[in-house]
Amino acid sequence: MNGRNEPPSSALAQPLRPPSLGRAALYAGLFVLGAVLGVAGALLQPAWFPGGLLLALAAEAGLCAGAGRAAGRRGGAVAPALGWALAVVLLTTSRPEGDFLFAAGAGSYLFLLGGIAVAVICATLAPVRQPDGGPARLRK
């Protein structure tokens, strides 16, 4: 405004825009894939107890980390983690008939808490969008 070259503003100062249609479809697909993985892990972990638990948690870590890297944004890792969490929370409720999927045992608690920890770790380590800036930025 006053003729000086001002540096570009921070990414936090930019207005929020909704994701494109393709990116929204990608996130929706990753959400559904995370929910399917949560159901599969809930069924697998009690069947083959230490190996099934480790396999279920490794599958979740692979999906969340791979989706974050493939999408190039943190949302790619968060979408399957949210799908996993929603599916697992819905499976923890008991039915009126008294049926339940998670028994009160160490394996179930390790699956629930370990899955939440894996989701948080993958979402934290996912790549973050770098704003356009000067050449002094570290990742340039």
mmCIF file of C-alpha atoms in Angstrom:
data_model
loop_
_atom_site.group_PDB
_atom_site.id
_atom_site.type_symbol
_atom_site.label_atom_id
_atom_site.label_comp_id
_atom_site.label_asym_id
_atom_site.label_seq_id
_atom_site.Cartn_x
_atom_site.Cartn_y
_atom_site.Cartn_z
ATOM 1 C CA MET A 1 0.000 0.000 0.000
ATOM 2 C CA ASN A 2 2.794 2.405 0.841
ATOM 3 C CA GLY A 3 5.133 1.159 -1.890
ATOM 4 C CA ARG A 4 7.259 -1.132 0.249
ATOM 5 C CA ASN A 5 7.674 -4.789 -0.580
ATOM 6 C CA GLU A 6 5.990 -6.507 2.316
ATOM 7 C CA PRO A 7 6.689 -10.183 3.012
ATOM 8 C CA PRO A 8 3.864 -12.607 2.301
ATOM 9 C CA SER A 9 1.564 -13.123 5.231
ATOM 10 C CA SER A 10 1.600 -16.192 7.423
ATOM 11 C CA ALA A 11 -0.430 -19.285 6.561
ATOM 12 C CA LEU A 12 -2.402 -18.638 9.738
ATOM 13 C CA ALA A 13 -3.505 -15.282 8.356
ATOM 14 C CA GLN A 14 -4.859 -16.781 5.138
ATOM 15 C CA PRO A 15 -8.629 -17.316 4.902
ATOM 16 C CA LEU A 16 -9.862 -20.879 5.236
ATOM 17 C CA ARG A 17 -11.102 -22.442 2.051
ATOM 18 C CA PRO A 18 -13.091 -25.648 1.757
ATOM 19 C CA PRO A 19 -11.204 -28.533 0.157
ATOM 20 C CA SER A 20 -11.694 -29.233 -3.511
ATOM 21 C CA LEU A 21 -14.200 -31.863 -4.572
ATOM 22 C CA GLY A 22 -11.468 -34.411 -5.305
ATOM 23 C CA ARG A 23 -9.760 -33.868 -1.962
ATOM 24 C CA ALA A 24 -13.102 -34.111 -0.122
ATOM 25 C CA ALA A 25 -13.814 -37.411 -1.913
ATOM 26 C CA LEU A 26 -10.329 -38.640 -0.969
ATOM 27 C CA TYR A 27 -10.912 -37.774 2.690
ATOM 28 C CA ALA A 28 -14.345 -39.439 2.648
ATOM 29 C CA GLY A 29 -12.845 -42.595 1.150
ATOM 30 C CA LEU A 30 -10.059 -42.614 3.733
ATOM 31 C CA PHE A 31 -12.653 -42.142 6.500
ATOM 32 C CA VAL A 32 -14.593 -45.203 5.287
ATOM 33 C CA LEU A 33 -11.370 -47.202 4.909
ATOM 34 C CA GLY A 34 -10.394 -46.294 8.477
ATOM 35 C CA ALA A 35 -13.825 -47.417 9.731
ATOM 36 C CA VAL A 36 -13.493 -50.740 7.901
ATOM 37 C CA LEU A 37 -10.034 -51.195 9.380
ATOM 38 C CA GLY A 38 -11.391 -50.448 12.863
ATOM 39 C CA VAL A 39 -14.065 -53.142 12.508
ATOM 40 C CA ALA A 40 -11.555 -55.628 11.103
ATOM 41 C CA GLY A 41 -9.088 -54.873 13.898
ATOM 42 C CA ALA A 42 -11.785 -55.258 16.541
ATOM 43 C CA LEU A 43 -12.578 -58.711 15.205
ATOM 44 C CA LEU A 44 -8.954 -59.726 14.654
ATOM 45 C CA GLN A 45 -7.321 -58.668 17.915
ATOM 46 C CA PRO A 46 -9.172 -61.091 20.239
ATOM 47 C CA ALA A 47 -8.931 -63.974 17.771
ATOM 48 C CA TRP A 48 -5.112 -64.242 17.732
ATOM 49 C CA PHE A 49 -4.197 -62.412 20.880
ATOM 50 C CA PRO A 50 -0.809 -61.001 20.831
ATOM 51 C CA GLY A 51 -0.281 -61.291 17.090
ATOM 52 C CA GLY A 52 -3.738 -60.073 16.142
ATOM 53 C CA LEU A 53 -3.395 -57.011 18.338
ATOM 54 C CA LEU A 54 -0.023 -56.126 16.861
ATOM 55 C CA LEU A 55 -1.297 -56.729 13.334
ATOM 56 C CA ALA A 56 -4.366 -54.528 13.893
ATOM 57 C CA LEU A 57 -2.294 -51.668 15.322
ATOM 58 C CA ALA A 58 0.327 -51.988 12.573
ATOM 59 C CA ALA A 59 -2.404 -51.871 9.926
ATOM 60 C CA GLU A 60 -3.823 -48.705 11.450
ATOM 61 C CA ALA A 61 -0.381 -47.117 11.627
ATOM 62 C CA GLY A 62 0.296 -48.035 8.015
ATOM 63 C CA LEU A 63 -3.019 -46.657 6.814
ATOM 64 C CA CYS A 64 -2.773 -43.375 8.723
ATOM 65 C CA ALA A 65 0.885 -42.729 7.939
ATOM 66 C CA GLY A 66 0.538 -43.782 4.309
ATOM 67 C CA ALA A 67 -2.591 -41.707 3.785
ATOM 68 C CA GLY A 68 -0.934 -38.658 5.313
ATOM 69 C CA ARG A 69 2.092 -39.047 3.088
ATOM 70 C CA ALA A 70 0.016 -39.770 -0.025
ATOM 71 C CA ALA A 71 -2.296 -36.813 0.537
ATOM 72 C CA GLY A 72 0.615 -34.569 1.459
ATOM 73 C CA ARG A 73 -1.407 -32.997 4.233
ATOM 74 C CA ARG A 74 -2.280 -33.713 7.815
ATOM 75 C CA GLY A 75 -5.922 -34.247 6.856
ATOM 76 C CA GLY A 76 -4.910 -37.392 4.991
ATOM 77 C CA ALA A 77 -3.780 -38.957 8.264
ATOM 78 C CA VAL A 78 -6.645 -37.577 10.338
ATOM 79 C CA ALA A 79 -9.470 -38.872 8.095
ATOM 80 C CA PRO A 80 -8.775 -42.617 8.541
ATOM 81 C CA ALA A 81 -8.001 -42.058 12.228
ATOM 82 C CA LEU A 82 -11.427 -40.486 12.723
ATOM 83 C CA GLY A 83 -13.091 -43.338 10.839
ATOM 84 C CA TRP A 84 -11.241 -45.884 12.968
ATOM 85 C CA ALA A 85 -12.157 -44.090 16.195
ATOM 86 C CA LEU A 86 -15.836 -43.769 15.267
ATOM 87 C CA ALA A 87 -16.123 -47.433 14.325
ATOM 88 C CA VAL A 88 -14.362 -48.636 17.467
ATOM 89 C CA VAL A 89 -16.391 -46.380 19.769
ATOM 90 C CA LEU A 90 -19.629 -47.580 18.178
ATOM 91 C CA LEU A 91 -18.491 -51.190 18.644
ATOM 92 C CA THR A 92 -17.817 -50.696 22.361
ATOM 93 C CA THR A 93 -21.488 -50.168 23.162
ATOM 94 C CA SER A 94 -23.435 -53.179 24.332
ATOM 95 C CA ARG A 95 -26.698 -54.210 22.735
ATOM 96 C CA PRO A 96 -30.016 -54.643 24.603
ATOM 97 C CA GLU A 97 -29.616 -58.401 24.302
ATOM 98 C CA GLY A 98 -26.413 -58.202 26.300
ATOM 99 C CA ASP A 99 -24.096 -58.886 23.361
ATOM 100 C CA PHE A 100 -20.829 -57.000 23.163
ATOM 101 C CA LEU A 101 -17.714 -57.121 21.038
ATOM 102 C CA PHE A 102 -15.037 -55.938 23.467
ATOM 103 C CA ALA A 103 -14.558 -57.984 26.609
ATOM 104 C CA ALA A 104 -13.107 -56.395 29.716
ATOM 105 C CA GLY A 105 -9.539 -57.540 29.305
ATOM 106 C CA ALA A 106 -6.041 -56.299 28.689
ATOM 107 C CA GLY A 107 -6.198 -56.971 24.945
ATOM 108 C CA SER A 108 -9.275 -54.814 24.419
ATOM 109 C CA TYR A 109 -7.854 -51.941 26.422
ATOM 110 C CA LEU A 110 -4.525 -52.177 24.612
ATOM 111 C CA PHE A 111 -6.358 -52.116 21.286
ATOM 112 C CA LEU A 112 -8.405 -49.052 22.232
ATOM 113 C CA LEU A 113 -5.622 -47.042 23.862
ATOM 114 C CA GLY A 114 -2.929 -48.214 21.458
ATOM 115 C CA GLY A 115 -5.098 -47.326 18.476
ATOM 116 C CA ILE A 116 -5.714 -43.848 19.830
ATOM 117 C CA ALA A 117 -1.987 -43.396 20.453
ATOM 118 C CA VAL A 118 -1.131 -44.601 16.951
ATOM 119 C CA ALA A 119 -3.685 -42.212 15.437
ATOM 120 C CA VAL A 120 -2.311 -39.241 17.376
ATOM 121 C CA ILE A 121 1.286 -40.098 16.489
ATOM 122 C CA CYS A 122 0.511 -40.497 12.787
ATOM 123 C CA ALA A 123 -1.508 -37.281 12.665
ATOM 124 C CA THR A 124 1.291 -35.406 14.423
ATOM 125 C CA LEU A 125 4.005 -36.729 12.117
ATOM 126 C CA ALA A 126 2.020 -36.183 8.910
ATOM 127 C CA PRO A 127 3.375 -33.572 6.506
ATOM 128 C CA VAL A 128 2.085 -30.043 7.001
ATOM 129 C CA ARG A 129 1.357 -27.689 4.117
ATOM 130 C CA GLN A 130 4.208 -25.214 3.760
ATOM 131 C CA PRO A 131 3.155 -21.677 2.821
ATOM 132 C CA ASP A 132 4.863 -19.931 -0.044
ATOM 133 C CA GLY A 133 7.526 -17.684 1.341
ATOM 134 C CA GLY A 134 10.987 -16.381 0.851
ATOM 135 C CA PRO A 135 14.058 -18.547 0.240
ATOM 136 C CA ALA A 136 14.999 -18.358 3.934
ATOM 137 C CA ARG A 137 12.505 -21.081 4.804
ATOM 138 C CA LEU A 138 14.057 -24.328 5.961
ATOM 139 C CA ARG A 139 12.332 -26.730 3.570
ATOM 140 C CA LYS A 140 13.205 -24.815 0.403
#
